[in-house]
Amino acid sequence: MAGCCGALRAFLFEYDTPRIVLIRSRKVGLMNRAVQLLILAYVIGWVFLWEKGYQEKDSVVSSVTTKAKGVAQTNTSQLGFRIWDVADYVIPAQEENSLFIMTNMIITVNQTQGTCPEIPDKTTVCESDANCTAGSSGTHSNGVQTGRCVPFNGSVKTCEVASWCPVEDDSRVPRPAFLKAAENFTLLVKNNIWYPKFNFSKRNILPNISTAYLKSCVYDAHTDPFCPIFRLGQVVESAGHSFQDMAVEGGIMGIQVKWDCNLDRAASLCLPRYSFRRLDTRDADHNVSPGYNFRFAKYYRDLAGQEQRTLIKAYGIRFDVIVFGKAGKFDVIPTMINVGSGLALLGVATVLCDIIVLYCMKKRFYYREKKYKFVEDYEQGLAGDTEQ
Amino acid sequence: MAGCCGALRAFLFEYDTPRIVLIRSRKVGLMNRAVQLLILAYVIGWVFLWEKGYQEKDSVVSSVTTKAKGVAQTNTSQLGFRIWDVADYVIPAQEENSLFIMTNMIITVNQTQGTCPEIPDKTTVCESDANCTAGSSGTHSNGVQTGRCVPFNGSVKTCEVASWCPVEDDSRVPRPAFLKAAENFTLLVKNNIWYPKFNFSKRNILPNISTAYLKSCVYDAHTDPFCPIFRLGQVVESAGHSFQDMAVEGGIMGIQVKWDCNLDRAASLCLPRYSFRRLDTRDADHNVSPGYNFRFAKYYRDLAGQEQRTLIKAYGIRFDVIVFGKAGKFDVIPTMINVGSGLALLGVATVLCDIIVLYCMKKRFYYREKKYKFVEDYEQGLAGDTEQ
Amino acid sequence: MAGCCGALRAFLFEYDTPRIVLIRSRKVGLMNRAVQLLILAYVIGWVFLWEKGYQEKDSVVSSVTTKAKGVAQTNTSQLGFRIWDVADYVIPAQEENSLFIMTNMIITVNQTQGTCPEIPDKTTVCESDANCTAGSSGTHSNGVQTGRCVPFNGSVKTCEVASWCPVEDDSRVPRPAFLKAAENFTLLVKNNIWYPKFNFSKRNILPNISTAYLKSCVYDAHTDPFCPIFRLGQVVESAGHSFQDMAVEGGIMGIQVKWDCNLDRAASLCLPRYSFRRLDTRDADHNVSPGYNFRFAKYYRDLAGQEQRTLIKAYGIRFDVIVFGKAGKFDVIPTMINVGSGLALLGVATVLCDIIVLYCMKKRFYYREKKYKFVEDYEQGLAGDTEQ
């Protein structure tokens, strides 16, 4: 009891601190301080000020809506004079984070269920029915072969297929793009972000933006960096591509909205940064299935109530709005982790200097003898003897 | 060789531990222990227990499907008596993480390609053809001007445009909302989450939920917090808005599903938490392009085979299902990092006390002399002299 | 002044290093080294080599496009012989990260606005008008009740509803699936990823893939692990399910693309890994609203200009492309944090050995007396007396 109580008192009322050898040496002293300074500079300057190691981080949660505006007119032999508006060229009418704008198309009108000759290619051209196998259907074929070989035109015969007839001939993509006027369409991007960990939310339509400004402005990296309305042509050019080239075969444009926020500072300084990147790389050497396109159909009934459709292979540009970014805010944990490891690093200074002092300097033996106190161990001694 | 071997033996069989001054002082002892206690409390209590610093974290990977149910009837002069079901008011029919429900609309029937007067506004009203420039088309115009100035109605003349005619007049939004009955529609949200790092997956339809319950239940924060079926009206109200107001001009509702899981505990405790937030802020001061709407068309053929369309400007509420959260599970790395920095912090106690003992206490010289052993360096001595 | 200058010189030119007791003891020495070795092994082997603790991490930003190919033929009494191509079975025509392929359907042709008897179930069957309440409409009903009770067929009477008539009867799902041929359709997935922090981007169509190869290849985990074209049937089977079963009621398939990249190595080693997972769990015990389906309609005009529609309840498989992964690259911060905590841990070795040496060994008093130097404090002494 008394012993225990004494131990407790000892534990509480004793203070132990390491004994230090204090070497008065210019060389070593300066070196030691220098090393410590470096480490301090690193910990404070880099980890804390530059990398903001004292901040808790959170990733963005975002919601996006888009709205396109613009009208184009075309005049072709097939369709005659025609006006295209949003309801015509945006497919589907709405998406969550992206918007597809049709810039080019191959249109096949009045298709009906039936049988007709395939488009000629090395697999479909035939001499006689022997070349066609009924019921077969390749990956790229438009229908199921009936097994008959029929004239596609005066010169060439191809296998007949059961399909929507006449079959689509997408061998030639219109150039220039059918809706090249899309270059001047505008795209309004509304983005609402949220940092759950800090319960901080903001819109890309900043509070100081007036309605009047929004009605007229167009995004420009230099003059209007916070206007959320983009000219399609400009977006593509900012990414270093030609809109008219891209419009022909279509593609994917990334509209990147970067929200890097330091929430230790005013919320008004947390601003979106827009950048543009083409997401479907077009390297000439191997442009495998280049651009972006898909097929859709409008279904009709003819007078007989028979189902008809207009098949459209839509080439166009899909604008993906990619929102990303991190917010940082002071927090105790990361701070302490960095302080802790910083202190541990300071220890390195002593270790380094010790090595130099005790192994490299000519007066090392003198220093060693000062730093160390040797305690012989009997066993050890005997052990040593036995080893001789 | 022998020397090297000796060095090795020394390295292996020697144990060096710092020499300690043990000061028997109540003041310092207590202070020292107190500081150490604080640091320990912080490291263990806060970092480990509260912030779970011993856990590896992973973010959620999720997949969502939604399904709306409900029928509404309307009776208007334009459309007569009409029933609206899912196929009518959900556009597009399916999306990945969100669902749009049309609550209001401006419908323009039997549009055909042609020329007709623009809707009057400050840019389109004209006196004579001189006011209209052929081929021009503003951002907000419905077509391309023909250059003629034609009567819009008895009183006012506007520039004629080539477009889908008659042009849409969206100046007046119907109030109350056309499909105000949407308030009672229900929305089933199926969510399947996955934490790749821990290969842990779960659904928001919990194992203990019976089919019978699912058929009847409706989400309620208090009574049915795990029922994945939501009444639209309730969702909007939970976010602190009025459904009927929102229905008129549309908007975006975020259905947030939060999966914060502590995988060191039973998987059955990893549960979804639902919350609702309106993502398109409606601040009266600058409601720039308020709400949410888009245009789409249904295409027909008239008897002559001429293309017709019914243009619909759909106002409605888009429900974005936003799934987020983090899972934590014990892991060695973060634990060790925190232990390490914790230990390093313990060192701070000694540093602090040393400062007090050696600089602040009145018996500081006495202590210093005990703690330090001064080693003069000849060079240093000489250096010192030269400096005189 | 002189004092201050002296202090500065002292600070700069003094070097303090702890005094060490060097105990020559085999036991303790070996133990000490062993513990140090363990800690080193952990820090270097585990934290650095295995967990790559020296790397800065970043999560992937991704963009996906998909394209389906394939033709199916069906022959039913209702629709007769019919060919289905992409434009028919992909709904909507394009989505951002997923693609829906219709595999089964319940089609209700020539619906018009009107009144007709409900599908019989326990809520709709009636004896007389008394059983039907005008204007009521349940969650699962197809329309709004008119209050009349009309014969559904010879035997049974049901409440009449105002709705699209005739109402859909989805009681029986076609088995086998209507478009069972979808098993052989192919899906091309184009994925472009980006690591913003390292500004590193890559496509899943690798540079060494030739156009010819892409035209013919089909993904196979062993033979063609980098071919981005997937046979639908194979995808489902890889996830351990039967395509034909899944096709009947539909479901969600996750195509997971994992990009785990070590950017300290060659970029060409950063490769996509595909895996497949079914996201809608099908546990027999409670299959609440199993599979995946939705309704959409095609709208027509009959000769009288009356609106008609064909309602389609589409069952099918939605392929969600889930892209995830982390890239790591050497960075100073995490390295230093780990080094720091590693060093701190090394301190543990000394602590452990001290405990053993000073408390457990039989020569502990001998060692203690060597390690410690006791400094009596007068106050303390007095305090001690008073305590007697």
mmCIF file with all atom_site columns, N, CA and C in Angstrom, chain A residues 15-20, chain B residues 19-23 28-29 31-33 35-36 346-365 367-368 370-372, chain C residues 16 18:
data_model
loop_
_atom_site.group_PDB
_atom_site.id
_atom_site.type_symbol
_atom_site.label_atom_id
_atom_site.label_alt_id
_atom_site.label_comp_id
_atom_site.label_asym_id
_atom_site.label_entity_id
_atom_site.label_seq_id
_atom_site.pdbx_PDB_ins_code
_atom_site.Cartn_x
_atom_site.Cartn_y
_atom_site.Cartn_z
_atom_site.occupancy
_atom_site.B_iso_or_equiv
_atom_site.pdbx_formal_charge
_atom_site.auth_seq_id
_atom_site.auth_comp_id
_atom_site.auth_asym_id
_atom_site.auth_atom_id
_atom_site.pdbx_PDB_model_num
ATOM 1   N N  . TYR A 1 15  ? 9.773  14.520 -12.474 1.00 0.00 ? 15  TYR A N  1
ATOM 2   C CA . TYR A 1 15  ? 9.807  14.978 -13.860 1.00 0.00 ? 15  TYR A CA 1
ATOM 3   C C  . TYR A 1 15  ? 11.137 14.571 -14.449 1.00 0.00 ? 15  TYR A C  1
ATOM 4   N N  . ASP A 1 16  ? 11.082 13.798 -15.517 1.00 0.00 ? 16  ASP A N  1
ATOM 5   C CA . ASP A 1 16  ? 12.357 13.358 -16.085 1.00 0.00 ? 16  ASP A CA 1
ATOM 6   C C  . ASP A 1 16  ? 12.576 14.005 -17.439 1.00 0.00 ? 16  ASP A C  1
ATOM 7   N N  . THR A 1 17  ? 13.767 14.495 -17.608 1.00 0.00 ? 17  THR A N  1
ATOM 8   C CA . THR A 1 17  ? 14.120 15.131 -18.877 1.00 0.00 ? 17  THR A CA 1
ATOM 9   C C  . THR A 1 17  ? 15.509 14.628 -19.264 1.00 0.00 ? 17  THR A C  1
ATOM 10  N N  . PRO A 1 18  ? 15.693 14.358 -20.562 1.00 0.00 ? 18  PRO A N  1
ATOM 11  C CA . PRO A 1 18  ? 16.993 13.781 -20.954 1.00 0.00 ? 18  PRO A CA 1
ATOM 12  C C  . PRO A 1 18  ? 18.146 14.712 -20.615 1.00 0.00 ? 18  PRO A C  1
ATOM 13  N N  . ARG A 1 19  ? 19.292 14.109 -20.303 1.00 0.00 ? 19  ARG A N  1
ATOM 14  C CA . ARG A 1 19  ? 20.497 14.908 -20.059 1.00 0.00 ? 19  ARG A CA 1
ATOM 15  C C  . ARG A 1 19  ? 21.162 15.198 -21.392 1.00 0.00 ? 19  ARG A C  1
ATOM 16  N N  . ILE A 1 20  ? 21.668 16.375 -21.473 1.00 0.00 ? 20  ILE A N  1
ATOM 17  C CA . ILE A 1 20  ? 22.160 16.849 -22.769 1.00 0.00 ? 20  ILE A CA 1
ATOM 18  C C  . ILE A 1 20  ? 23.647 17.160 -22.700 1.00 0.00 ? 20  ILE A C  1
ATOM 19  N N  . ARG B 1 19  ? 20.321 9.284  -21.192 1.00 0.00 ? 19  ARG B N  1
ATOM 20  C CA . ARG B 1 19  ? 20.438 9.468  -19.738 1.00 0.00 ? 19  ARG B CA 1
ATOM 21  C C  . ARG B 1 19  ? 19.444 10.529 -19.330 1.00 0.00 ? 19  ARG B C  1
ATOM 22  N N  . ILE B 1 20  ? 18.846 10.314 -18.188 1.00 0.00 ? 20  ILE B N  1
ATOM 23  C CA . ILE B 1 20  ? 17.733 11.159 -17.776 1.00 0.00 ? 20  ILE B CA 1
ATOM 24  C C  . ILE B 1 20  ? 18.062 11.862 -16.472 1.00 0.00 ? 20  ILE B C  1
ATOM 25  N N  . VAL B 1 21  ? 17.692 13.121 -16.401 1.00 0.00 ? 21  VAL B N  1
ATOM 26  C CA . VAL B 1 21  ? 17.720 13.793 -15.098 1.00 0.00 ? 21  VAL B CA 1
ATOM 27  C C  . VAL B 1 21  ? 16.346 13.620 -14.508 1.00 0.00 ? 21  VAL B C  1
ATOM 28  N N  . LEU B 1 22  ? 16.279 13.152 -13.311 1.00 0.00 ? 22  LEU B N  1
ATOM 29  C CA . LEU B 1 22  ? 14.991 12.942 -12.697 1.00 0.00 ? 22  LEU B CA 1
ATOM 30  C C  . LEU B 1 22  ? 14.796 14.001 -11.622 1.00 0.00 ? 22  LEU B C  1
ATOM 31  N N  . ILE B 1 23  ? 13.969 14.968 -11.897 1.00 0.00 ? 23  ILE B N  1
ATOM 32  C CA . ILE B 1 23  ? 13.802 16.089 -10.964 1.00 0.00 ? 23  ILE B CA 1
ATOM 33  C C  . ILE B 1 23  ? 12.604 15.820 -10.077 1.00 0.00 ? 23  ILE B C  1
ATOM 34  N N  . VAL B 1 28  ? 6.654  20.888 -11.398 1.00 0.00 ? 28  VAL B N  1
ATOM 35  C CA . VAL B 1 28  ? 7.007  20.441 -12.744 1.00 0.00 ? 28  VAL B CA 1
ATOM 36  C C  . VAL B 1 28  ? 6.409  19.061 -13.033 1.00 0.00 ? 28  VAL B C  1
ATOM 37  N N  . GLY B 1 29  ? 6.503  18.180 -12.055 1.00 0.00 ? 29  GLY B N  1
ATOM 38  C CA . GLY B 1 29  ? 5.992  16.823 -12.256 1.00 0.00 ? 29  GLY B CA 1
ATOM 39  C C  . GLY B 1 29  ? 4.534  16.849 -12.649 1.00 0.00 ? 29  GLY B C  1
ATOM 40  N N  . MET B 1 31  ? 2.714  19.332 -13.744 1.00 0.00 ? 31  MET B N  1
ATOM 41  C CA . MET B 1 31  ? 2.524  20.015 -15.026 1.00 0.00 ? 31  MET B CA 1
ATOM 42  C C  . MET B 1 31  ? 2.824  19.049 -16.176 1.00 0.00 ? 31  MET B C  1
ATOM 43  N N  . ASN B 1 32  ? 3.955  18.379 -16.064 1.00 0.00 ? 32  ASN B N  1
ATOM 44  C CA . ASN B 1 32  ? 4.384  17.448 -17.106 1.00 0.00 ? 32  ASN B CA 1
ATOM 45  C C  . ASN B 1 32  ? 3.300  16.403 -17.367 1.00 0.00 ? 32  ASN B C  1
ATOM 46  N N  . ARG B 1 33  ? 2.825  15.776 -16.277 1.00 0.00 ? 33  ARG B N  1
ATOM 47  C CA . ARG B 1 33  ? 1.807  14.742 -16.430 1.00 0.00 ? 33  ARG B CA 1
ATOM 48  C C  . ARG B 1 33  ? 0.537  15.332 -17.047 1.00 0.00 ? 33  ARG B C  1
ATOM 49  N N  . VAL B 1 35  ? 0.152  17.889 -19.079 1.00 0.00 ? 35  VAL B N  1
ATOM 50  C CA . VAL B 1 35  ? 0.304  18.099 -20.522 1.00 0.00 ? 35  VAL B CA 1
ATOM 51  C C  . VAL B 1 35  ? 0.224  16.763 -21.252 1.00 0.00 ? 35  VAL B C  1
ATOM 52  N N  . GLN B 1 36  ? 0.955  15.770 -20.729 1.00 0.00 ? 36  GLN B N  1
ATOM 53  C CA . GLN B 1 36  ? 0.911  14.456 -21.383 1.00 0.00 ? 36  GLN B CA 1
ATOM 54  C C  . GLN B 1 36  ? -0.518 13.938 -21.433 1.00 0.00 ? 36  GLN B C  1
ATOM 55  N N  . LEU B 1 346 ? 3.498  13.579 -27.978 1.00 0.00 ? 346 LEU B N  1
ATOM 56  C CA . LEU B 1 346 ? 3.843  13.381 -26.564 1.00 0.00 ? 346 LEU B CA 1
ATOM 57  C C  . LEU B 1 346 ? 5.177  14.057 -26.255 1.00 0.00 ? 346 LEU B C  1
ATOM 58  N N  . GLY B 1 347 ? 6.081  14.004 -27.240 1.00 0.00 ? 347 GLY B N  1
ATOM 59  C CA . GLY B 1 347 ? 7.364  14.646 -27.046 1.00 0.00 ? 347 GLY B CA 1
ATOM 60  C C  . GLY B 1 347 ? 7.204  16.116 -26.689 1.00 0.00 ? 347 GLY B C  1
ATOM 61  N N  . VAL B 1 348 ? 6.131  16.725 -27.200 1.00 0.00 ? 348 VAL B N  1
ATOM 62  C CA . VAL B 1 348 ? 5.905  18.145 -26.954 1.00 0.00 ? 348 VAL B CA 1
ATOM 63  C C  . VAL B 1 348 ? 5.867  18.427 -25.457 1.00 0.00 ? 348 VAL B C  1
ATOM 64  N N  . ALA B 1 349 ? 5.281  17.505 -24.691 1.00 0.00 ? 349 ALA B N  1
ATOM 65  C CA . ALA B 1 349 ? 5.164  17.719 -23.250 1.00 0.00 ? 349 ALA B CA 1
ATOM 66  C C  . ALA B 1 349 ? 6.534  18.029 -22.663 1.00 0.00 ? 349 ALA B C  1
ATOM 67  N N  . THR B 1 350 ? 7.500  17.147 -22.952 1.00 0.00 ? 350 THR B N  1
ATOM 68  C CA . THR B 1 350 ? 8.846  17.333 -22.420 1.00 0.00 ? 350 THR B CA 1
ATOM 69  C C  . THR B 1 350 ? 9.392  18.698 -22.841 1.00 0.00 ? 350 THR B C  1
ATOM 70  N N  . VAL B 1 351 ? 9.233  19.010 -24.126 1.00 0.00 ? 351 VAL B N  1
ATOM 71  C CA . VAL B 1 351 ? 9.762  20.277 -24.629 1.00 0.00 ? 351 VAL B CA 1
ATOM 72  C C  . VAL B 1 351 ? 9.188  21.432 -23.817 1.00 0.00 ? 351 VAL B C  1
ATOM 73  N N  . LEU B 1 352 ? 7.867  21.444 -23.668 1.00 0.00 ? 352 LEU B N  1
ATOM 74  C CA . LEU B 1 352 ? 7.220  22.534 -22.921 1.00 0.00 ? 352 LEU B CA 1
ATOM 75  C C  . LEU B 1 352 ? 7.794  22.636 -21.518 1.00 0.00 ? 352 LEU B C  1
ATOM 76  N N  . CYS B 1 353 ? 7.785  21.504 -20.814 1.00 0.00 ? 353 CYS B N  1
ATOM 77  C CA . CYS B 1 353 ? 8.241  21.543 -19.421 1.00 0.00 ? 353 CYS B CA 1
ATOM 78  C C  . CYS B 1 353 ? 9.683  22.008 -19.347 1.00 0.00 ? 353 CYS B C  1
ATOM 79  N N  . ASP B 1 354 ? 10.511 21.499 -20.269 1.00 0.00 ? 354 ASP B N  1
ATOM 80  C CA . ASP B 1 354 ? 11.915 21.927 -20.273 1.00 0.00 ? 354 ASP B CA 1
ATOM 81  C C  . ASP B 1 354 ? 11.987 23.438 -20.306 1.00 0.00 ? 354 ASP B C  1
ATOM 82  N N  . ILE B 1 355 ? 11.251 24.014 -21.246 1.00 0.00 ? 355 ILE B N  1
ATOM 83  C CA . ILE B 1 355 ? 11.292 25.481 -21.375 1.00 0.00 ? 355 ILE B CA 1
ATOM 84  C C  . ILE B 1 355 ? 10.997 26.117 -20.032 1.00 0.00 ? 355 ILE B C  1
ATOM 85  N N  . ILE B 1 356 ? 9.903  25.659 -19.395 1.00 0.00 ? 356 ILE B N  1
ATOM 86  C CA . ILE B 1 356 ? 9.538  26.253 -18.109 1.00 0.00 ? 356 ILE B CA 1
ATOM 87  C C  . ILE B 1 356 ? 10.638 26.036 -17.091 1.00 0.00 ? 356 ILE B C  1
ATOM 88  N N  . VAL B 1 357 ? 11.068 24.789 -16.994 1.00 0.00 ? 357 VAL B N  1
ATOM 89  C CA . VAL B 1 357 ? 12.054 24.454 -15.962 1.00 0.00 ? 357 VAL B CA 1
ATOM 90  C C  . VAL B 1 357 ? 13.332 25.252 -16.166 1.00 0.00 ? 357 VAL B C  1
ATOM 91  N N  . LEU B 1 358 ? 13.783 25.352 -17.415 1.00 0.00 ? 358 LEU B N  1
ATOM 92  C CA . LEU B 1 358 ? 15.117 25.913 -17.659 1.00 0.00 ? 358 LEU B CA 1
ATOM 93  C C  . LEU B 1 358 ? 15.103 27.426 -17.848 1.00 0.00 ? 358 LEU B C  1
ATOM 94  N N  . TYR B 1 359 ? 13.939 27.998 -18.086 1.00 0.00 ? 359 TYR B N  1
ATOM 95  C CA . TYR B 1 359 ? 13.944 29.442 -18.352 1.00 0.00 ? 359 TYR B CA 1
ATOM 96  C C  . TYR B 1 359 ? 13.071 30.219 -17.388 1.00 0.00 ? 359 TYR B C  1
ATOM 97  N N  . CYS B 1 360 ? 12.028 29.575 -16.845 1.00 0.00 ? 360 CYS B N  1
ATOM 98  C CA . CYS B 1 360 ? 11.073 30.356 -16.063 1.00 0.00 ? 360 CYS B CA 1
ATOM 99  C C  . CYS B 1 360 ? 11.251 30.183 -14.554 1.00 0.00 ? 360 CYS B C  1
ATOM 100 N N  . MET B 1 361 ? 11.658 28.969 -14.115 1.00 0.00 ? 361 MET B N  1
ATOM 101 C CA . MET B 1 361 ? 11.702 28.755 -12.669 1.00 0.00 ? 361 MET B CA 1
ATOM 102 C C  . MET B 1 361 ? 12.890 29.459 -12.050 1.00 0.00 ? 361 MET B C  1
ATOM 103 N N  . LYS B 1 362 ? 12.747 29.803 -10.788 1.00 0.00 ? 362 LYS B N  1
ATOM 104 C CA . LYS B 1 362 ? 13.841 30.574 -10.162 1.00 0.00 ? 362 LYS B CA 1
ATOM 105 C C  . LYS B 1 362 ? 15.080 29.696 -9.980  1.00 0.00 ? 362 LYS B C  1
ATOM 106 N N  . LYS B 1 363 ? 14.896 28.380 -9.813  1.00 0.00 ? 363 LYS B N  1
ATOM 107 C CA . LYS B 1 363 ? 16.059 27.498 -9.638  1.00 0.00 ? 363 LYS B CA 1
ATOM 108 C C  . LYS B 1 363 ? 16.556 26.985 -10.976 1.00 0.00 ? 363 LYS B C  1
ATOM 109 N N  . ARG B 1 364 ? 16.316 27.771 -12.063 1.00 0.00 ? 364 ARG B N  1
ATOM 110 C CA . ARG B 1 364 ? 16.607 27.291 -13.409 1.00 0.00 ? 364 ARG B CA 1
ATOM 111 C C  . ARG B 1 364 ? 18.099 26.980 -13.573 1.00 0.00 ? 364 ARG B C  1
ATOM 112 N N  . PHE B 1 365 ? 18.968 27.818 -12.994 1.00 0.00 ? 365 PHE B N  1
ATOM 113 C CA . PHE B 1 365 ? 20.403 27.590 -13.199 1.00 0.00 ? 365 PHE B CA 1
ATOM 114 C C  . PHE B 1 365 ? 20.803 26.252 -12.589 1.00 0.00 ? 365 PHE B C  1
ATOM 115 N N  . TYR B 1 367 ? 18.921 23.653 -12.218 1.00 0.00 ? 367 TYR B N  1
ATOM 116 C CA . TYR B 1 367 ? 18.461 22.570 -13.082 1.00 0.00 ? 367 TYR B CA 1
ATOM 117 C C  . TYR B 1 367 ? 19.331 22.464 -14.328 1.00 0.00 ? 367 TYR B C  1
ATOM 118 N N  . ARG B 1 368 ? 19.590 23.626 -14.907 1.00 0.00 ? 368 ARG B N  1
ATOM 119 C CA . ARG B 1 368 ? 20.372 23.598 -16.147 1.00 0.00 ? 368 ARG B CA 1
ATOM 120 C C  . ARG B 1 368 ? 21.677 22.874 -15.930 1.00 0.00 ? 368 ARG B C  1
ATOM 121 N N  . LYS B 1 370 ? 22.369 20.727 -13.995 1.00 0.00 ? 370 LYS B N  1
ATOM 122 C CA . LYS B 1 370 ? 22.164 19.285 -13.851 1.00 0.00 ? 370 LYS B CA 1
ATOM 123 C C  . LYS B 1 370 ? 21.923 18.645 -15.222 1.00 0.00 ? 370 LYS B C  1
ATOM 124 N N  . LYS B 1 371 ? 21.132 19.330 -16.008 1.00 0.00 ? 371 LYS B N  1
ATOM 125 C CA . LYS B 1 371 ? 20.714 18.736 -17.281 1.00 0.00 ? 371 LYS B CA 1
ATOM 126 C C  . LYS B 1 371 ? 21.848 18.759 -18.299 1.00 0.00 ? 371 LYS B C  1
ATOM 127 N N  . TYR B 1 372 ? 22.515 19.880 -18.362 1.00 0.00 ? 372 TYR B N  1
ATOM 128 C CA . TYR B 1 372 ? 23.524 20.040 -19.404 1.00 0.00 ? 372 TYR B CA 1
ATOM 129 C C  . TYR B 1 372 ? 24.910 19.722 -18.908 1.00 0.00 ? 372 TYR B C  1
ATOM 130 N N  . ASP C 1 16  ? 23.409 20.750 -29.052 1.00 0.00 ? 16  ASP C N  1
ATOM 131 C CA . ASP C 1 16  ? 23.112 19.887 -27.915 1.00 0.00 ? 16  ASP C CA 1
ATOM 132 C C  . ASP C 1 16  ? 22.596 18.548 -28.388 1.00 0.00 ? 16  ASP C C  1
ATOM 133 N N  . PRO C 1 18  ? 21.509 14.530 -26.816 1.00 0.00 ? 18  PRO C N  1
ATOM 134 C CA . PRO C 1 18  ? 21.251 13.843 -25.546 1.00 0.00 ? 18  PRO C CA 1
ATOM 135 C C  . PRO C 1 18  ? 22.418 12.953 -25.149 1.00 0.00 ? 18  PRO C C  1
#
